[in-house]
Coordinates of C-alpha atoms and ligand atoms in Angstrom, one line a residue:
X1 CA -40.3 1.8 123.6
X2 CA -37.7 3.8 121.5
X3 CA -34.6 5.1 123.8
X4 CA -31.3 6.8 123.1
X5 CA -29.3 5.0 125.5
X6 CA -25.8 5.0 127.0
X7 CA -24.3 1.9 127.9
X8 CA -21.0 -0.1 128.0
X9 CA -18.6 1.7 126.2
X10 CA -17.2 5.4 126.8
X11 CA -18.4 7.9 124.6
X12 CA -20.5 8.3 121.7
X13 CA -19.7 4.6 121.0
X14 CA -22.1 3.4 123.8
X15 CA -24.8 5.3 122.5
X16 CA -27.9 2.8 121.6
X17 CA -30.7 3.6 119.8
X18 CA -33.1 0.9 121.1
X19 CA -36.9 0.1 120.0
X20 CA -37.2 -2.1 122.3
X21 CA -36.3 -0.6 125.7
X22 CA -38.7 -1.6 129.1
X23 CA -41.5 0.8 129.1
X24 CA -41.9 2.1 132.4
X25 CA -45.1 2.1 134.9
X26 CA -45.9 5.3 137.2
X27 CA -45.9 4.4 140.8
X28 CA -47.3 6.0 143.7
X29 CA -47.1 9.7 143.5
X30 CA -45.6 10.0 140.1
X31 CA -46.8 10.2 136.0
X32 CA -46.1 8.9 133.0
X33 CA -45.6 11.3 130.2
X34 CA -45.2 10.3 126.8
X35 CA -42.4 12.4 125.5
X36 CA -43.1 15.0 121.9
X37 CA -39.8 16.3 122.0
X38 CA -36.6 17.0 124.1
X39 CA -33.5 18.8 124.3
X40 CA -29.9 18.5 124.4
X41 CA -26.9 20.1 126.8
X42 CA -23.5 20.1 127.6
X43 CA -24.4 18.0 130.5
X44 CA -25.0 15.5 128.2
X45 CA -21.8 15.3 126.5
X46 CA -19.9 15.7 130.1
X47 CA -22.1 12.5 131.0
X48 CA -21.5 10.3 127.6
X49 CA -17.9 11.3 128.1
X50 CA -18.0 10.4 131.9
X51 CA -20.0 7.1 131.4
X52 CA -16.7 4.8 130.9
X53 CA -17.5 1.4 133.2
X54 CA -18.5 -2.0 130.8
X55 CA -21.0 -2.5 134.7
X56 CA -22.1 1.0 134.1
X57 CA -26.2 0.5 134.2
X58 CA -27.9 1.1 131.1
X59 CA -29.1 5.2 130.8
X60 CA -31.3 7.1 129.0
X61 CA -29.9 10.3 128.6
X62 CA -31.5 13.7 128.3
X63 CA -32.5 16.1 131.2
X64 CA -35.2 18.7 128.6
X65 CA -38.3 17.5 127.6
X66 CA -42.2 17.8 127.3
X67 CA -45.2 15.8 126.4
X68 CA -48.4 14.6 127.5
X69 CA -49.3 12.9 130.5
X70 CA -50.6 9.4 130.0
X71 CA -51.1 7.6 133.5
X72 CA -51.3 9.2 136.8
X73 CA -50.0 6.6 139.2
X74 CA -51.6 6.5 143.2
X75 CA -52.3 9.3 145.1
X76 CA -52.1 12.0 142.8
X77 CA -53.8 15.2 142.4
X78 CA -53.4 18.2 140.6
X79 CA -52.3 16.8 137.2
X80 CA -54.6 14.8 134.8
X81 CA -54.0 12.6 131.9
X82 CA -54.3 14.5 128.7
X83 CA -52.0 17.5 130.5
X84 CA -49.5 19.1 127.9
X85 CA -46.6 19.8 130.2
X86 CA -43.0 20.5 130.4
X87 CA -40.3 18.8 132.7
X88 CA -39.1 20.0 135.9
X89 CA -35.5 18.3 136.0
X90 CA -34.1 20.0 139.1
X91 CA -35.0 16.5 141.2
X92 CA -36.2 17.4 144.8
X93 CA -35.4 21.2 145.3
X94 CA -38.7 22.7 145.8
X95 CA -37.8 26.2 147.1
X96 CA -35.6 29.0 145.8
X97 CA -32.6 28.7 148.7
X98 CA -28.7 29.6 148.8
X99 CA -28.0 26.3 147.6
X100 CA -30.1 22.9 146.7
X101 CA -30.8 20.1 149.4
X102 CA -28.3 17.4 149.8
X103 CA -30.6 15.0 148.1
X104 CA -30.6 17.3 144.8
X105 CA -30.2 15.7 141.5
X106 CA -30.6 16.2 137.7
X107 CA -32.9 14.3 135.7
X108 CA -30.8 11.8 133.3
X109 CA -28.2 11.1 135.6
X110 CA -28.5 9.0 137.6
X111 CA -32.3 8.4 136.8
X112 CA -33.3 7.5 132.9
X113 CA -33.8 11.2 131.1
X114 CA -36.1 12.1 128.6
X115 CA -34.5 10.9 125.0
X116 CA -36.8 8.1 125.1
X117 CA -40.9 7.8 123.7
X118 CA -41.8 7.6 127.6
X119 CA -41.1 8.6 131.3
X120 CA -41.9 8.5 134.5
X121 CA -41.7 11.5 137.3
X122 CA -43.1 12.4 140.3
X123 CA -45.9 14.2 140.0
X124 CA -44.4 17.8 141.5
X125 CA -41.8 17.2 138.7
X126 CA -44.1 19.2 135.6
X127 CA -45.7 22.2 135.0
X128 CA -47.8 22.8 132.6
X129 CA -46.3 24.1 129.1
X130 CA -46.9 27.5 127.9
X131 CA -49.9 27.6 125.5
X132 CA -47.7 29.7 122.9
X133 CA -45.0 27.3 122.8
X134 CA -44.5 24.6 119.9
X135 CA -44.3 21.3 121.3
X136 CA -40.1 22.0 119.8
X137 CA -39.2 24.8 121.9
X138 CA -41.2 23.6 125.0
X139 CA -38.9 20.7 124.7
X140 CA -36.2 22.6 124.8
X141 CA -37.0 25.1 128.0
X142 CA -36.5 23.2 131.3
X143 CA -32.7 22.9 132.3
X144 CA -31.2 25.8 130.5
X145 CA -33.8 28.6 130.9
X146 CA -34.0 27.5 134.7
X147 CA -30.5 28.0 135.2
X148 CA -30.1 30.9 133.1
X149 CA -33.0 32.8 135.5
X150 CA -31.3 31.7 138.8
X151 CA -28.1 33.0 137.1
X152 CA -29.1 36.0 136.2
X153 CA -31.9 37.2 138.8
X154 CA -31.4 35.1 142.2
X155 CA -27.9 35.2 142.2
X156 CA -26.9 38.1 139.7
X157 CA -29.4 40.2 141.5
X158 CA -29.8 41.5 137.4
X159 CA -32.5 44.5 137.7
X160 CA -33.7 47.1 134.9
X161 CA -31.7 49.6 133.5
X162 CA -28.0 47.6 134.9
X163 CA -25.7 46.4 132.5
X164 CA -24.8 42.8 132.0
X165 CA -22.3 41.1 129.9
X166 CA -23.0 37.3 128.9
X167 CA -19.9 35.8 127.0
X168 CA -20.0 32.7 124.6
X169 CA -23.3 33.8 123.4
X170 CA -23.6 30.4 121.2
X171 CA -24.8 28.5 124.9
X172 CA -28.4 27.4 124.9
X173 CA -28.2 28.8 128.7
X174 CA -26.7 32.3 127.0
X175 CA -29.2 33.2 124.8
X176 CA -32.2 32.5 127.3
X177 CA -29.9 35.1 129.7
X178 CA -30.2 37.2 126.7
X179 CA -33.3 37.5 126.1
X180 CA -34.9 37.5 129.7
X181 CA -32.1 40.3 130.4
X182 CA -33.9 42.3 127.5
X183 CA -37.2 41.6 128.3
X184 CA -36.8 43.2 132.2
X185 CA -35.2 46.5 130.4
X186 CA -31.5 45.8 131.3
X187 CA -28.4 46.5 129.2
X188 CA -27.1 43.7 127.5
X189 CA -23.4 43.4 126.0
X190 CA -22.2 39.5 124.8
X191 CA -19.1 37.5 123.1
X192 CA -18.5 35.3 120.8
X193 CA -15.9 33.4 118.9
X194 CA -18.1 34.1 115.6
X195 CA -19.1 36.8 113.6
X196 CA -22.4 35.2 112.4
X197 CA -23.1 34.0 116.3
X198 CA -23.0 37.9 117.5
X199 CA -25.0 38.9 114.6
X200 CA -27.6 36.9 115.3
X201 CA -27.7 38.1 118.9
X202 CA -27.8 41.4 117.7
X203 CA -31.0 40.4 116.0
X204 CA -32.6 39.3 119.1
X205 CA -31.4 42.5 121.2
X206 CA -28.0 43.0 121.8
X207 CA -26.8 46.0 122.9
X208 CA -22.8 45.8 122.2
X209 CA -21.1 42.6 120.6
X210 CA -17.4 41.6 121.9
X211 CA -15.7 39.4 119.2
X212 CA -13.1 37.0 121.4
X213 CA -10.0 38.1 119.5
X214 CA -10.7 41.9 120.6
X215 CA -9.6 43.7 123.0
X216 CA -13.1 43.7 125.4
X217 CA -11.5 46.9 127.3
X218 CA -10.8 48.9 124.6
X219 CA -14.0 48.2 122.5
X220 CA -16.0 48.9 125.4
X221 CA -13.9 52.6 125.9
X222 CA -13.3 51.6 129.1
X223 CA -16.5 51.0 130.2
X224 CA -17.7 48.4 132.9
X225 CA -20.6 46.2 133.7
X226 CA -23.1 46.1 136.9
X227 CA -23.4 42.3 136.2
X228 CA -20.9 39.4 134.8
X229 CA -22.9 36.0 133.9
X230 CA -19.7 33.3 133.1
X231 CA -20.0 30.2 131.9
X232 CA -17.5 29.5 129.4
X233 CA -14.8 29.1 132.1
X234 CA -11.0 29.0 131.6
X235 CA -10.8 30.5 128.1
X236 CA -12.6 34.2 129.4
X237 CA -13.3 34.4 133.4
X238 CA -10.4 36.5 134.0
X239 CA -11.3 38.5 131.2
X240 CA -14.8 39.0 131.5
X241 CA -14.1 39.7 135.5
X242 CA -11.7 42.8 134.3
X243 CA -14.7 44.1 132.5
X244 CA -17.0 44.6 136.5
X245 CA -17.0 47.6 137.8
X246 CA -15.8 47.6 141.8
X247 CA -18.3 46.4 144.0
X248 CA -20.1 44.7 141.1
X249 CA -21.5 41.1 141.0
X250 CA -20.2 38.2 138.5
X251 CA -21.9 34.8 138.5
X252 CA -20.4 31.3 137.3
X253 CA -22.3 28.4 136.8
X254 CA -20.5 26.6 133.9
X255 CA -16.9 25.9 132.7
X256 CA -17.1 24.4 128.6
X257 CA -13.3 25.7 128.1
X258 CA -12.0 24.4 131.2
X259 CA -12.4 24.0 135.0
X260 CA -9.0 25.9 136.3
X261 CA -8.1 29.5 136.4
X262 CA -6.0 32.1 138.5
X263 CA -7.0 35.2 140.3
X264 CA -5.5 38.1 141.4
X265 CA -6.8 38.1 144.8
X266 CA -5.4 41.8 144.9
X267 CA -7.2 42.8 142.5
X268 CA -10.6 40.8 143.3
X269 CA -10.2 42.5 147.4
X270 CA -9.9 46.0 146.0
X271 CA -12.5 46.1 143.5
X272 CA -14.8 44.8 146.6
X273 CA -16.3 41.8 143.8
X274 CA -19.0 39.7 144.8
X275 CA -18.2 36.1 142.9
X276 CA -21.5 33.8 143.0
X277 CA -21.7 30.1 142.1
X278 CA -25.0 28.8 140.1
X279 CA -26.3 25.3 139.7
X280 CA -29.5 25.2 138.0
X281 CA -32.4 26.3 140.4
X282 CA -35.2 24.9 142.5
X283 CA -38.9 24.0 141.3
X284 CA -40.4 27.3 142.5
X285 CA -37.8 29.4 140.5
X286 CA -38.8 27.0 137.4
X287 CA -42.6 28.6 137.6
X288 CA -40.6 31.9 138.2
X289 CA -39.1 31.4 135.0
X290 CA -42.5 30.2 133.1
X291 CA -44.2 33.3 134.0
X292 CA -41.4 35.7 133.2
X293 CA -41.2 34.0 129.7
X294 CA -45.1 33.7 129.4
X295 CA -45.7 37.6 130.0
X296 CA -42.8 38.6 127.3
X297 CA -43.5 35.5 125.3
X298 CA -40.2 34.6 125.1
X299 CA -39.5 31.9 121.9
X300 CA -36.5 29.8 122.9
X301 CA -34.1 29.9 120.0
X302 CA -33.6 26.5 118.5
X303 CA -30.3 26.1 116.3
X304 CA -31.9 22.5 114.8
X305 CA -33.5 19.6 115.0
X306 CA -32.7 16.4 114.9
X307 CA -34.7 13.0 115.3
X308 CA -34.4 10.7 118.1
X309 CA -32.1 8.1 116.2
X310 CA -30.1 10.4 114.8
X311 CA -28.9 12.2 118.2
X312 CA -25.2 11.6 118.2
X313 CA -25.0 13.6 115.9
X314 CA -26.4 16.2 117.6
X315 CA -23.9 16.2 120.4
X316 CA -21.3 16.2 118.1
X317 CA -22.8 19.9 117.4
X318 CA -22.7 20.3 121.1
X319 CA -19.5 18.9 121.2
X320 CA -18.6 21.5 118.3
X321 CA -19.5 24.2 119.6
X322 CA -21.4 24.8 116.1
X323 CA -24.8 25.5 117.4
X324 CA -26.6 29.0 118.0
X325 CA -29.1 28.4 121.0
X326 CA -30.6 25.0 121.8
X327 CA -30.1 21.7 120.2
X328 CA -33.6 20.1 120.1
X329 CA -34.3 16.0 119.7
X330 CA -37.7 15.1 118.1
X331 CA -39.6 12.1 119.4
X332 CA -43.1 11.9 118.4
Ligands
NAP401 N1 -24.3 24.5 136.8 C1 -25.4 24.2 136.1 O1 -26.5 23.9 136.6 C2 -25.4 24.3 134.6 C3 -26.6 24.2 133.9 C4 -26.5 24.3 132.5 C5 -25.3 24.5 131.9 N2 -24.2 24.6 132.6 C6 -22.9 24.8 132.0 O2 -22.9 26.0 131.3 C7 -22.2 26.0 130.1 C8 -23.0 26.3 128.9 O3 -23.9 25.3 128.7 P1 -24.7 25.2 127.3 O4 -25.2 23.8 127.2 O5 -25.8 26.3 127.4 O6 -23.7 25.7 126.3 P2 -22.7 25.0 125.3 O7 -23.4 24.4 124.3 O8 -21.7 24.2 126.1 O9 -21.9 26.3 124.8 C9 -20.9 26.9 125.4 C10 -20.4 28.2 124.7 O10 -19.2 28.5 125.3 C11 -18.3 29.1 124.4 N3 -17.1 28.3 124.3 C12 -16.9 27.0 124.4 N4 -15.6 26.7 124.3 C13 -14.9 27.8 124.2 C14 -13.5 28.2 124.1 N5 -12.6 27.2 124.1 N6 -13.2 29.5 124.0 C15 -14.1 30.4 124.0 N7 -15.5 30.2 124.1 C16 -15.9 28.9 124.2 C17 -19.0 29.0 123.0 O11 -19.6 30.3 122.7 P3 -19.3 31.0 121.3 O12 -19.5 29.9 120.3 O13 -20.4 32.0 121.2 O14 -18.0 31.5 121.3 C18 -20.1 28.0 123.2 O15 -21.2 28.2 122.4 C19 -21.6 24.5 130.1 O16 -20.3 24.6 130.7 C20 -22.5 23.8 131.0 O17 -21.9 22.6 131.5 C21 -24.2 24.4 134.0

């Protein structure tokens, strides 16, 4: 079958597009899907980065996807061949909890992901894809809307009428927080590092844009937030956390601009913050997420597509930074 795969050499160098690549069978509990399109995030870059062994096993990347189920391997019930559904790639964290079980992992590391004509799952691994999605942005959904609803709602506690401020709203995770933020009736003010960027989340409901090179404090009149959702990291935590108002609640579950920062733990006692760590979220929040984006009908907003072949360069957009909401792959 046709695979984008990572192997032997670091970086976009090791990245094969192969026609050839072993198609695989669906065991006992699990399907086979055969993949219409997937999507890209910074996950994968950290991991073709990462990947730097010549022994390192061969990997299909990719951790978004959905398709159509084609075999239904022993023992399983619920799902059918012919099913259009979308991938569930929080591995083996079925309940919403504090944190994920210890046996927790993301599809497309260390398992083969979903840039590739075909995969196989466990069963409790899909749901079914939203009727009113194109076969692009269901592709697109999975790993980036699921964290942005943990994020936002089950560990930024985000409810109607608070205020919220999402910096780097380029992120494919951003804009999903974005636009479920808007859709429960909360106040949403963003950054960016672009003007176009922060015009086009004005389009999709922006409240108040922050251009990075501003003062945030000033242009906000002194005005602060219920809710901080960081993921950018090193280049705005402190600043986005000078922005909550005391006894407020500010979430991080990413870190593009760097892992490191300093605190004023002065500061951070006195304003009585709550800081929250994120990682993605567990299979029941996933169907939480479906059904909040079913009853707004929410559109993911794809920046572009590219086709299976052709995907390193569309990490280099990821790697860019150039892209406005998710980065989708084509397949079939
Ligand atoms: N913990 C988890 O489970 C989990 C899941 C998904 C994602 N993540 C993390 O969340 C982050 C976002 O992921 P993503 O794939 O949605 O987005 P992404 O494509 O990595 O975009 C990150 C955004 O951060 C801003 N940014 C990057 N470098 C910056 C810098 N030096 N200075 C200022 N702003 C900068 C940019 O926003 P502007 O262009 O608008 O300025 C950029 O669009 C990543 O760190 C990712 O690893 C974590």
């Amino acid at each position: 079958m046709k695979a984008m795969v990572h192997e032997k050499h670091p970086g976009f160098a090791g990245l094969t597009y192969h026609t050839d690549f072993p198609e695989p069978e669906a065991g006992p509990g699990q399907v086979k899907i055969a993949l219409k399109s997937a999507g890209l995030n910074h996950r994968d870059l950290f991991i073709v980065q990462a990947r730097h062994k010549a022994e390192d096993a061969p990997l299909i990347i990719g951790s978004d996807g959905a398709g159509v189920i084609t075999e239904t391997g022993e023992g399983v019930s619920g799902v059918h061949v012919g099913d259009e559904v979308v991938i569930i790639p929080s591995l083996r964290w079925e309940k919403e909890s504090p944190a994920p079980p210890s046996d927790f992992e993301m599809l497309g590391l260390p398992d083969n992901g979903t840039l590739a004509e075909s995969i196989v799952i466990a069963a409790g691994q899909v749901a079914p894809k939203p009727a009113y999605l194109s076969w692009t942005e269901a592709g697109v959904l999975p790993l980036s809307a699921l964290t942005g609803y943990r994020a936002l709602f089950t560990r930024g506690g985000l409810k109607q009428g608070e205020t919220v401020f999402i910096p780097g709203i380029g992120s494919g995770v951003a804009t999903y927080m974005l636009q479920m933020a808007k859709a429960i009736g909360a106040k949403v003010i963003v950054s960016s590092r672009s003007d176009e960027k922060l015009e086009r989340a004005k389009k999709l409901g922006a409240d108040i844009l922050l251009k990075n090179d501003q003062d945030w404090a000033e242009a906000l009149g002194g005005k602060k937030v219920d809710r901080v959702i960081e993921s950018v990291g090193a280049a705005t935590f402190n600043r986005s956390l000078s922005l909550l108002k005391p006894g407020g609640t500010i979430v991080a579950f990413g870190a593009s601009a760097g892992d490191e920062i300093t605190m004023d733990l002065r500061n951070f006692f006195y304003n009585q913050w709550n800081l929250h760590g994120s990682t993605m979220g567990s299979i029941e929040e996933f169907h939480k997420m479906l059904k909040l984006f079913t009853r707004f009908q929410i559109h993911p907003v794809v920046d572009k597509v590219f086709d299976l072949p052709d995907t390193v360069n569309a990490l280099q957009r990821l790697k860019e930074g150039a892209q406005f909401g998710k980065v989708a792959v084509s397949i079939n």
